[in-house]
Structure formats: C-alpha cells, structure tokens
Amino acid sequence: MPKSLKTYFKNSITYTEYREMIDSLLAEKKTTGENHSEAMLDYTKMNVVRMKRLDKTTKVKEDLATFLNTMQRKQHWIVLTEAWCGDAAQSVPVLDKIAEHSEAIEMSCLLRDENLELMDKYLTNGGRSIPKLISFDAESGEELFSWGPRPAVLQIMFM
C-alpha cells in the first residue's frame, strides 16, 4: 500500500466522529473549512438536521443487505466531505448505513479542504465536487472504484 494512502487512512475519522466534530464546531459558531460566515453556518445547521433525519430513517434494501453480507474482499472507503455541503449531507449518512451492513467495508471521512492533493485526483468536470467516495482494497491499497458527488442520473440533471 502506498505510504500516502496509509497517511490518508491514519488521518481519517469515522462517520460518528465526523458528526461529533460538526456539532462541536457549531457550538463554537464555526463549520469545517476556512469560511465561517453566517451563510456557511446556516448551511451547516441545515445539514445537521438533514443528517440526523437520514441517520434515523435510512434503511438498506434487503437485496443490497444480502449482497453486502456476502462480500469477501475487504475494502476501505474514504469519503471526502465538508459540513456545509448539501450533497454530502444527503449522501454520507446513506453511505455510512451501507458500510455498516458489511463486515468487509470500513468507511471513514476526510475533509476535502484539508486533503486537496487527494481531492484533486478525483475532480468532477474539473471541480472539487463532494462528496467523493473512493474505495480501496484493504490489503493492497488498490483503488477499486470512486463515486460522487451524486448519483449519475442526478449529476446529468444538475449539469
């Protein structure tokens, strides 16, 4: 596994730690990144509500759960995200629920703006769109796939 990849894994945090970090930052009237404007704080507050709702209501469909339980190849998912991002607030809780259903998947989060070297390897139409999920083989570090910032059909509509 490349040394830089090990560093990313080491510096990543769990989804639970990510959610706790956002709550702590909001208590200090901050968000992730450098822009702590009222607008960015409002986006973050709205996203906390979205994530709480999705944490409570997201259910993994039975056929997907069955597939996830049969996975043999261990994967590490890194999700590039930020607290102020609406797309991330809608997707990251769902990705976490999916990962929870498989012993083969370990998911962790990295802040996009603190990891631009990695982010810049996974641009969407030249932009740093998030969330961005990158899956690596847990043993070799081989990239298996990447996904994001939103489902393909929504990305087409967005464009």
Coordinates of N, CA, C and O in Angstrom, one line a residue:
M1 N 0.8 -1.2 0.0 CA 0.0 0.0 0.0 C 0.9 1.2 0.0 O 1.8 1.3 0.8
P2 N 0.6 2.2 -0.9 CA 1.4 3.4 -0.9 C 1.4 4.2 0.4 O 0.4 4.2 1.1
K3 N 2.6 4.8 0.7 CA 2.7 5.4 2.0 C 1.7 6.6 2.2 O 1.1 6.7 3.2
S4 N 1.4 7.3 1.1 CA 0.5 8.5 1.2 C -0.9 7.9 1.5 O -1.7 8.6 2.2
L5 N -1.3 6.8 0.9 CA -2.6 6.2 1.2 C -2.7 5.8 2.7 O -3.7 6.1 3.3
K6 N -1.7 5.3 3.2 CA -1.7 5.0 4.7 C -1.9 6.2 5.5 O -2.6 6.2 6.5
T7 N -1.3 7.3 5.1 CA -1.4 8.6 5.8 C -2.9 9.0 5.7 O -3.4 9.5 6.8
Y8 N -3.5 8.9 4.6 CA -4.9 9.3 4.5 C -5.8 8.5 5.4 O -6.6 9.0 6.1
F9 N -5.6 7.2 5.4 CA -6.3 6.3 6.3 C -6.1 6.7 7.8 O -7.0 6.8 8.6
K10 N -4.8 7.0 8.1 CA -4.5 7.3 9.5 C -5.2 8.6 9.9 O -5.6 8.8 11.1
N11 N -5.3 9.6 9.0 CA -5.8 10.9 9.3 C -7.3 11.0 9.2 O -7.9 12.0 9.5
S12 N -7.9 9.9 8.7 CA -9.4 9.9 8.5 C -10.1 9.6 9.8 O -9.5 9.2 10.8
I13 N -11.4 10.0 9.9 CA -12.2 9.8 11.1 C -13.5 9.0 10.7 O -13.9 9.0 9.6
T14 N -14.1 8.4 11.7 CA -15.3 7.7 11.5 C -16.4 8.7 11.2 O -16.3 9.9 11.5
Y15 N -17.5 8.2 10.7 CA -18.7 9.0 10.4 C -19.2 9.6 11.8 O -19.6 10.7 11.8
T16 N -19.2 8.8 12.8 CA -19.6 9.2 14.1 C -18.7 10.4 14.6 O -19.2 11.4 15.1
E17 N -17.4 10.2 14.4 CA -16.5 11.3 14.8 C -16.7 12.6 14.0 O -16.7 13.7 14.5
Y18 N -17.0 12.4 12.7 CA -17.3 13.5 11.8 C -18.6 14.3 12.3 O -18.5 15.5 12.4
R19 N -19.6 13.5 12.6 CA -20.8 14.2 13.1 C -20.6 14.9 14.4 O -21.1 16.0 14.7
E20 N -19.8 14.3 15.3 CA -19.4 14.9 16.6 C -18.6 16.2 16.4 O -18.8 17.2 17.1
M21 N -17.7 16.1 15.4 CA -16.9 17.3 15.1 C -17.7 18.5 14.6 O -17.5 19.6 15.0
I22 N -18.7 18.2 13.7 CA -19.6 19.2 13.2 C -20.4 19.9 14.4 O -20.5 21.1 14.5
D23 N -20.9 19.1 15.3 CA -21.6 19.6 16.4 C -20.7 20.5 17.3 O -21.2 21.5 17.7
S24 N -19.5 20.1 17.5 CA -18.6 20.8 18.3 C -18.2 22.2 17.6 O -18.2 23.2 18.3
L25 N -18.0 22.1 16.3 CA -17.7 23.3 15.6 C -18.9 24.3 15.6 O -18.7 25.5 15.9
L26 N -20.1 23.8 15.5 CA -21.3 24.7 15.5 C -21.4 25.3 16.9 O -21.8 26.5 17.0
A27 N -21.1 24.6 17.9 CA -21.2 25.2 19.3 C -20.2 26.4 19.4 O -20.5 27.3 20.2
E28 N -19.2 26.4 18.6 CA -18.2 27.5 18.6 C -18.5 28.5 17.5 O -17.7 29.4 17.2
K29 N -19.7 28.3 16.9 CA -20.1 29.2 15.7 C -19.1 29.1 14.6 O -18.7 30.1 13.9
K30 N -18.7 27.8 14.3 CA -17.8 27.5 13.2 C -18.4 26.4 12.4 O -19.3 25.7 12.8
T31 N -17.8 26.2 11.2 CA -18.1 25.0 10.4 C -16.7 24.5 9.9 O -15.7 25.0 10.3
T32 N -16.7 23.4 9.1 CA -15.5 22.9 8.5 C -15.0 23.9 7.5 O -15.8 24.7 6.9
G33 N -13.7 23.9 7.2 CA -13.1 24.8 6.2 C -12.8 26.1 6.9 O -12.8 26.3 8.1
E34 N -12.4 27.1 6.0 CA -12.0 28.4 6.5 C -13.1 29.4 6.5 O -13.0 30.4 7.2
N35 N -14.2 29.2 5.8 CA -15.2 30.2 5.7 C -16.3 30.0 6.8 O -17.0 29.0 6.7
H36 N -16.3 30.8 7.8 CA -17.2 30.6 8.9 C -18.3 31.7 8.9 O -18.8 32.2 9.9
S37 N -18.7 32.2 7.7 CA -19.7 33.2 7.5 C -21.1 32.7 8.0 O -21.3 31.5 8.2
E38 N -22.0 33.6 8.2 CA -23.3 33.3 8.6 C -24.0 32.3 7.6 O -24.6 31.4 8.0
A39 N -23.7 32.6 6.4 CA -24.3 31.7 5.3 C -23.8 30.3 5.5 O -24.6 29.3 5.4
M40 N -22.5 30.1 5.6 CA -21.9 28.8 5.8 C -22.4 28.1 7.0 O -22.6 26.9 7.1
L41 N -22.6 28.9 8.1 CA -23.1 28.3 9.4 C -24.5 27.9 9.2 O -24.9 26.8 9.7
D42 N -25.3 28.6 8.4 CA -26.7 28.3 8.2 C -26.8 27.0 7.3 O -27.6 26.1 7.6
Y43 N -25.9 26.8 6.3 CA -25.9 25.6 5.5 C -25.5 24.4 6.4 O -26.1 23.4 6.4
T44 N -24.6 24.6 7.3 CA -24.1 23.5 8.2 C -25.3 23.1 9.2 O -25.5 21.9 9.4
K45 N -26.0 24.1 9.7 CA -27.1 23.8 10.6 C -28.2 23.0 9.9 O -28.7 22.1 10.4
M46 N -28.5 23.5 8.7 CA -29.5 22.8 7.9 C -29.0 21.3 7.6 O -29.8 20.4 7.6
N47 N -27.7 21.2 7.3 CA -27.2 19.8 7.0 C -27.2 18.9 8.2 O -27.4 17.7 8.1
V48 N -27.0 19.5 9.4 CA -27.1 18.7 10.6 C -28.5 18.1 10.7 O -28.7 16.9 11.0
V49 N -29.5 18.9 10.5 CA -30.9 18.4 10.5 C -31.1 17.3 9.5 O -31.7 16.3 9.8
R50 N -30.6 17.5 8.3 CA -30.7 16.5 7.2 C -30.0 15.2 7.6 O -30.6 14.1 7.4
M51 N -28.8 15.3 8.1 CA -28.1 14.1 8.5 C -28.8 13.4 9.7 O -28.8 12.1 9.6
K52 N -29.3 14.1 10.6 CA -30.0 13.4 11.7 C -31.2 12.7 11.2 O -31.5 11.5 11.6
R53 N -31.9 13.3 10.3 CA -33.1 12.7 9.7 C -32.7 11.4 9.0 O -33.3 10.3 9.1
L54 N -31.7 11.5 8.1 CA -31.2 10.3 7.4 C -30.6 9.2 8.3 O -30.8 8.1 8.0
D55 N -29.9 9.7 9.3 CA -29.4 8.7 10.3 C -30.5 7.8 10.9 O -30.4 6.6 11.1
K56 N -31.7 8.5 11.1 CA -32.8 7.8 11.7 C -33.6 7.0 10.7 O -34.2 5.9 11.1
T57 N -33.7 7.5 9.5 CA -34.7 6.9 8.6 C -34.2 6.0 7.5 O -34.9 5.3 6.9
T58 N -32.9 6.1 7.2 CA -32.3 5.3 6.1 C -32.3 3.9 6.4 O -31.9 3.4 7.4
K59 N -32.9 3.1 5.5 CA -32.9 1.7 5.6 C -32.2 1.1 4.3 O -32.5 1.5 3.2
V60 N -31.4 0.1 4.5 CA -30.8 -0.6 3.4 C -31.7 -1.7 2.9 O -32.2 -2.5 3.6
K61 N -32.0 -1.6 1.6 CA -32.9 -2.6 1.0 C -32.4 -4.0 1.2 O -31.2 -4.3 1.2
E62 N -33.3 -5.0 1.3 CA -32.9 -6.4 1.6 C -32.0 -7.0 0.6 O -31.0 -7.6 1.0
D63 N -32.2 -6.7 -0.7 CA -31.3 -7.3 -1.7 C -29.9 -6.8 -1.6 O -28.9 -7.5 -1.7
L64 N -29.8 -5.5 -1.3 CA -28.5 -4.9 -1.1 C -27.8 -5.4 0.2 O -26.6 -5.7 0.2
A65 N -28.6 -5.5 1.3 CA -28.0 -6.1 2.5 C -27.5 -7.5 2.3 O -26.4 -7.8 2.8
T66 N -28.2 -8.3 1.5 CA -27.8 -9.7 1.2 C -26.5 -9.6 0.5 O -25.5 -10.4 0.8
F67 N -26.4 -8.8 -0.5 CA -25.1 -8.7 -1.3 C -24.0 -8.2 -0.4 O -22.9 -8.8 -0.4
L68 N -24.2 -7.2 0.5 CA -23.2 -6.7 1.3 C -22.7 -7.8 2.3 O -21.5 -7.8 2.6
N69 N -23.6 -8.6 2.8 CA -23.2 -9.7 3.7 C -22.4 -10.8 3.0 O -21.7 -11.6 3.7
T70 N -22.4 -10.8 1.7 CA -21.6 -11.9 1.0 C -20.3 -11.4 0.5 O -19.5 -12.2 0.0
M71 N -20.0 -10.1 0.7 CA -18.7 -9.6 0.2 C -17.6 -10.2 0.9 O -17.5 -10.3 2.1
Q72 N -16.6 -10.6 0.1 CA -15.4 -11.2 0.6 C -14.2 -10.3 0.7 O -13.4 -10.3 1.6
R73 N -14.1 -9.5 -0.3 CA -12.9 -8.6 -0.5 C -13.1 -7.4 0.5 O -14.0 -6.6 0.4
K74 N -12.2 -7.3 1.4 CA -12.2 -6.2 2.4 C -11.9 -4.8 1.7 O -10.9 -4.8 0.9
Q75 N -12.7 -3.8 2.0 CA -12.5 -2.5 1.4 C -12.4 -1.4 2.5 O -13.0 -1.6 3.5
H76 N -11.7 -0.4 2.1 CA -11.7 0.8 3.0 C -12.2 1.9 2.1 O -11.7 2.2 1.0
W77 N -13.3 2.5 2.6 CA -13.9 3.6 1.8 C -13.5 4.9 2.5 O -13.6 5.1 3.7
I78 N -13.0 5.8 1.7 CA -12.7 7.2 2.2 C -13.7 8.1 1.5 O -13.9 8.0 0.3
V79 N -14.4 8.9 2.3 CA -15.3 9.8 1.8 C -14.8 11.3 2.0 O -14.6 11.6 3.2
L80 N -14.6 12.0 1.0 CA -14.2 13.4 1.1 C -15.5 14.2 1.2 O -16.4 14.0 0.4
T81 N -15.5 15.0 2.2 CA -16.8 15.7 2.6 C -16.5 17.0 3.3 O -15.3 17.3 3.6
E82 N -17.5 17.8 3.5 CA -17.4 19.1 4.3 C -18.8 19.3 4.9 O -19.8 18.9 4.3
A83 N -18.9 19.9 6.1 CA -20.1 20.0 6.9 C -21.1 20.9 6.2 O -22.3 20.8 6.3
W84 N -20.7 21.9 5.4 CA -21.5 22.9 4.7 C -22.1 22.4 3.4 O -23.0 23.0 2.8
C85 N -21.7 21.2 2.9 CA -22.1 20.7 1.6 C -23.4 20.0 1.7 O -23.5 18.9 2.3
G86 N -24.4 20.5 1.0 CA -25.7 19.9 1.0 C -25.8 18.5 0.3 O -26.4 17.6 0.8
D87 N -25.0 18.3 -0.7 CA -24.9 17.0 -1.4 C -24.3 16.0 -0.4 O -24.8 14.8 -0.3
A88 N -23.3 16.4 0.3 CA -22.7 15.5 1.3 C -23.7 15.1 2.4 O -23.8 14.0 2.8
A89 N -24.4 16.1 2.9 CA -25.4 15.8 4.0 C -26.5 14.8 3.5 O -27.0 14.1 4.4
Q90 N -26.8 14.8 2.2 CA -27.8 13.9 1.7 C -27.2 12.5 1.4 O -27.9 11.5 1.4
S91 N -25.9 12.4 1.2 CA -25.3 11.1 0.8 C -24.5 10.4 1.8 O -24.5 9.2 1.9
V92 N -23.7 11.1 2.6 CA -22.8 10.5 3.5 C -23.5 9.6 4.6 O -23.0 8.5 4.8
P93 N -24.6 10.1 5.1 CA -25.3 9.2 6.1 C -25.8 7.8 5.4 O -25.7 6.8 6.0
V94 N -26.1 7.9 4.1 CA -26.6 6.7 3.4 C -25.4 5.8 3.2 O -25.4 4.6 3.3
L95 N -24.2 6.4 2.8 CA -23.0 5.6 2.6 C -22.6 4.9 3.9 O -22.2 3.7 3.9
D96 N -22.8 5.6 5.0 CA -22.4 5.0 6.3 C -23.4 3.8 6.6 O -22.9 2.8 7.1
K97 N -24.6 4.0 6.3 CA -25.6 2.8 6.5 C -25.2 1.6 5.7 O -25.3 0.5 6.1
I98 N -24.8 1.9 4.4 CA -24.4 0.8 3.6 C -23.2 0.1 4.1 O -23.1 -1.1 4.3
A99 N -22.2 0.9 4.5 CA -20.9 0.3 5.1 C -21.2 -0.5 6.4 O -20.6 -1.5 6.6
E100 N -22.2 0.0 7.2 CA -22.5 -0.7 8.4 C -23.0 -2.1 8.2 O -22.9 -3.0 9.0
H101 N -23.6 -2.3 7.0 CA -24.2 -3.6 6.7 C -23.1 -4.7 6.2 O -23.5 -5.8 5.8
S102 N -21.9 -4.3 6.1 CA -20.9 -5.2 5.6 C -19.7 -5.2 6.5 O -19.1 -4.2 6.7
E103 N -19.3 -6.4 6.9 CA -18.0 -6.5 7.7 C -16.8 -6.3 6.8 O -15.7 -6.1 7.3
A104 N -17.0 -6.3 5.5 CA -15.9 -6.1 4.6 C -15.6 -4.7 4.3 O -14.6 -4.4 3.7
I105 N -16.5 -3.8 4.7 CA -16.3 -2.3 4.4 C -16.0 -1.6 5.7 O -16.8 -1.6 6.7
E106 N -14.9 -0.8 5.6 CA -14.6 0.2 6.7 C -14.7 1.5 6.0 O -14.0 1.8 5.1
M107 N -15.5 2.4 6.5 CA -15.7 3.7 6.0 C -15.2 4.8 6.9 O -15.4 4.7 8.1
S108 N -14.5 5.7 6.3 CA -14.0 6.9 7.1 C -14.1 8.1 6.3 O -14.3 8.1 5.1
C109 N -14.0 9.3 7.0 CA -14.2 10.6 6.3 C -13.0 11.4 6.4 O -12.2 11.3 7.4
L110 N -12.8 12.2 5.4 CA -11.7 13.2 5.3 C -12.3 14.5 4.9 O -13.2 14.5 4.0
L111 N -11.9 15.6 5.4 CA -12.3 16.9 5.0 C -11.7 17.3 3.7 O -10.4 17.2 3.5
R112 N -12.5 17.6 2.7 CA -11.9 17.9 1.4 C -10.9 19.0 1.4 O -9.8 18.8 0.8
D113 N -11.2 20.1 2.1 CA -10.3 21.3 2.0 C -8.9 21.0 2.8 O -8.0 21.8 2.6
E114 N -8.9 20.0 3.6 CA -7.6 19.7 4.3 C -6.9 18.5 3.5 O -5.8 18.1 3.9
N115 N -7.5 18.1 2.4 CA -6.9 17.0 1.7 C -7.0 17.2 0.2 O -7.4 16.4 -0.6
L116 N -6.6 18.4 -0.3 CA -6.7 18.8 -1.7 C -5.9 17.9 -2.6 O -6.3 17.7 -3.8
E117 N -4.8 17.4 -2.1 CA -3.9 16.5 -3.0 C -4.7 15.3 -3.4 O -4.7 14.9 -4.6
L118 N -5.5 14.7 -2.5 CA -6.3 13.6 -2.8 C -7.5 14.0 -3.6 O -7.9 13.4 -4.6
M119 N -8.2 15.1 -3.2 CA -9.4 15.6 -3.9 C -9.1 15.9 -5.3 O -9.9 15.5 -6.2
D120 N -7.9 16.4 -5.6 CA -7.6 16.8 -7.0 C -7.3 15.6 -7.9 O -7.3 15.8 -9.1
K121 N -7.2 14.5 -7.4 CA -7.2 13.2 -8.2 C -8.5 12.8 -8.6 O -8.7 11.9 -9.4
Y122 N -9.6 13.3 -8.0 CA -11.0 12.9 -8.2 C -11.9 14.0 -8.5 O -13.0 14.1 -8.0
L123 N -11.5 14.9 -9.4 CA -12.3 16.0 -9.8 C -13.5 15.6 -10.6 O -13.5 14.6 -11.3
T124 N -14.6 16.3 -10.5 CA -15.8 16.1 -11.3 C -15.9 17.3 -12.3 O -16.1 18.4 -11.9
N125 N -15.8 17.0 -13.6 CA -15.8 18.1 -14.6 C -14.9 19.2 -14.2 O -15.2 20.4 -14.4
G126 N -13.7 18.9 -13.7 CA -12.7 19.9 -13.3 C -12.9 20.6 -12.0 O -12.1 21.4 -11.6
G127 N -14.0 20.2 -11.3 CA -14.3 20.8 -10.0 C -14.1 19.9 -8.8 O -14.2 18.7 -9.0
R128 N -14.0 20.5 -7.6 CA -13.8 19.7 -6.4 C -15.1 19.4 -5.8 O -15.4 19.7 -4.6
S129 N -16.0 18.8 -6.5 CA -17.3 18.4 -6.0 C -17.3 17.3 -5.0 O -16.6 16.3 -5.2
I130 N -18.1 17.5 -4.0 CA -18.2 16.5 -2.9 C -19.7 16.2 -2.7 O -20.5 16.9 -3.0
P131 N -19.9 15.0 -2.1 CA -19.0 14.1 -1.5 C -18.3 13.2 -2.6 O -18.9 13.1 -3.7
K132 N -17.2 12.7 -2.3 CA -16.5 11.8 -3.2 C -16.1 10.6 -2.4 O -15.3 10.7 -1.4
L133 N -16.6 9.4 -2.8 CA -16.3 8.2 -2.2 C -15.2 7.5 -3.0 O -15.4 7.4 -4.3
I134 N -14.1 7.1 -2.4 CA -13.1 6.3 -3.1 C -12.9 5.0 -2.3 O -12.7 5.0 -1.1
S135 N -13.0 3.9 -3.0 CA -12.9 2.6 -2.4 C -11.5 2.0 -2.7 O -11.1 2.0 -3.9
F136 N -10.9 1.5 -1.7 CA -9.6 0.8 -1.8 C -9.6 -0.6 -1.3 O -10.3 -0.8 -0.3
D137 N -8.9 -1.5 -1.9 CA -8.7 -2.8 -1.3 C -7.9 -2.6 0.0 O -6.9 -2.0 0.0
A138 N -8.5 -3.2 1.0 CA -7.9 -3.0 2.4 C -6.5 -3.6 2.5 O -5.7 -3.1 3.3
E139 N -6.2 -4.6 1.7 CA -4.9 -5.3 1.8 C -3.8 -4.6 0.9 O -2.8 -4.2 1.4
S140 N -4.1 -4.4 -0.3 CA -3.2 -3.9 -1.3 C -3.2 -2.4 -1.5 O -2.2 -1.8 -1.9
G141 N -4.3 -1.8 -1.1 CA -4.4 -0.3 -1.4 C -4.9 0.0 -2.8 O -5.0 1.2 -3.2
E142 N -5.1 -1.0 -3.6 CA -5.5 -0.8 -5.0 C -6.9 -0.1 -5.0 O -7.8 -0.5 -4.2
E143 N -7.0 0.9 -5.9 CA -8.3 1.6 -6.0 C -9.3 0.6 -6.7 O -9.0 0.1 -7.7
L144 N -10.4 0.5 -6.1 CA -11.5 -0.4 -6.6 C -12.5 0.4 -7.5 O -12.9 0.0 -8.5
F145 N -12.9 1.6 -6.9 CA -13.8 2.5 -7.7 C -13.9 3.8 -6.9 O -13.5 3.9 -5.8
S146 N -14.5 4.8 -7.6 CA -14.9 6.0 -6.9 C -16.3 6.4 -7.4 O -16.8 5.9 -8.4
W147 N -16.9 7.2 -6.5 CA -18.3 7.6 -6.8 C -18.5 9.0 -6.3 O -17.9 9.4 -5.3
G148 N -19.4 9.7 -6.9 CA -19.8 11.0 -6.4 C -19.6 12.1 -7.5 O -19.1 11.8 -8.5
P149 N -20.1 13.2 -7.2 CA -20.7 13.7 -6.0 C -22.2 13.4 -5.7 O -22.7 13.6 -4.6
R150 N -22.8 12.8 -6.7 CA -24.2 12.4 -6.6 C -24.5 11.3 -7.6 O -23.7 11.1 -8.5
P151 N -25.6 10.6 -7.4 CA -26.0 9.6 -8.4 C -25.9 10.1 -9.8 O -26.3 11.3 -10.0
A152 N -25.6 9.2 -10.7 CA -25.3 9.6 -12.1 C -26.6 10.3 -12.7 O -26.4 11.4 -13.4
V153 N -27.8 9.8 -12.5 CA -29.0 10.5 -13.0 C -29.1 11.9 -12.5 O -29.5 12.8 -13.3
L154 N -28.8 12.1 -11.2 CA -28.9 13.5 -10.7 C -27.8 14.4 -11.2 O -28.0 15.6 -11.4
Q155 N -26.6 13.8 -11.4 CA -25.5 14.6 -12.0 C -25.8 15.1 -13.4 O -25.6 16.2 -13.7
I156 N -26.5 14.2 -14.2 CA -26.9 14.7 -15.5 C -27.9 15.8 -15.4 O -27.8 16.8 -16.1
M157 N -28.9 15.7 -14.5 CA -29.9 16.7 -14.3 C -29.2 18.0 -13.8 O -29.5 19.1 -14.3
F158 N -28.2 17.9 -12.9 CA -27.5 19.0 -12.4 C -26.8 19.8 -13.5 O -26.8 21.0 -13.5
M159 N -26.1 19.0 -14.4 CA -25.4 19.7 -15.4 C -26.3 20.3 -16.5 O -26.0 21.3 -17.0

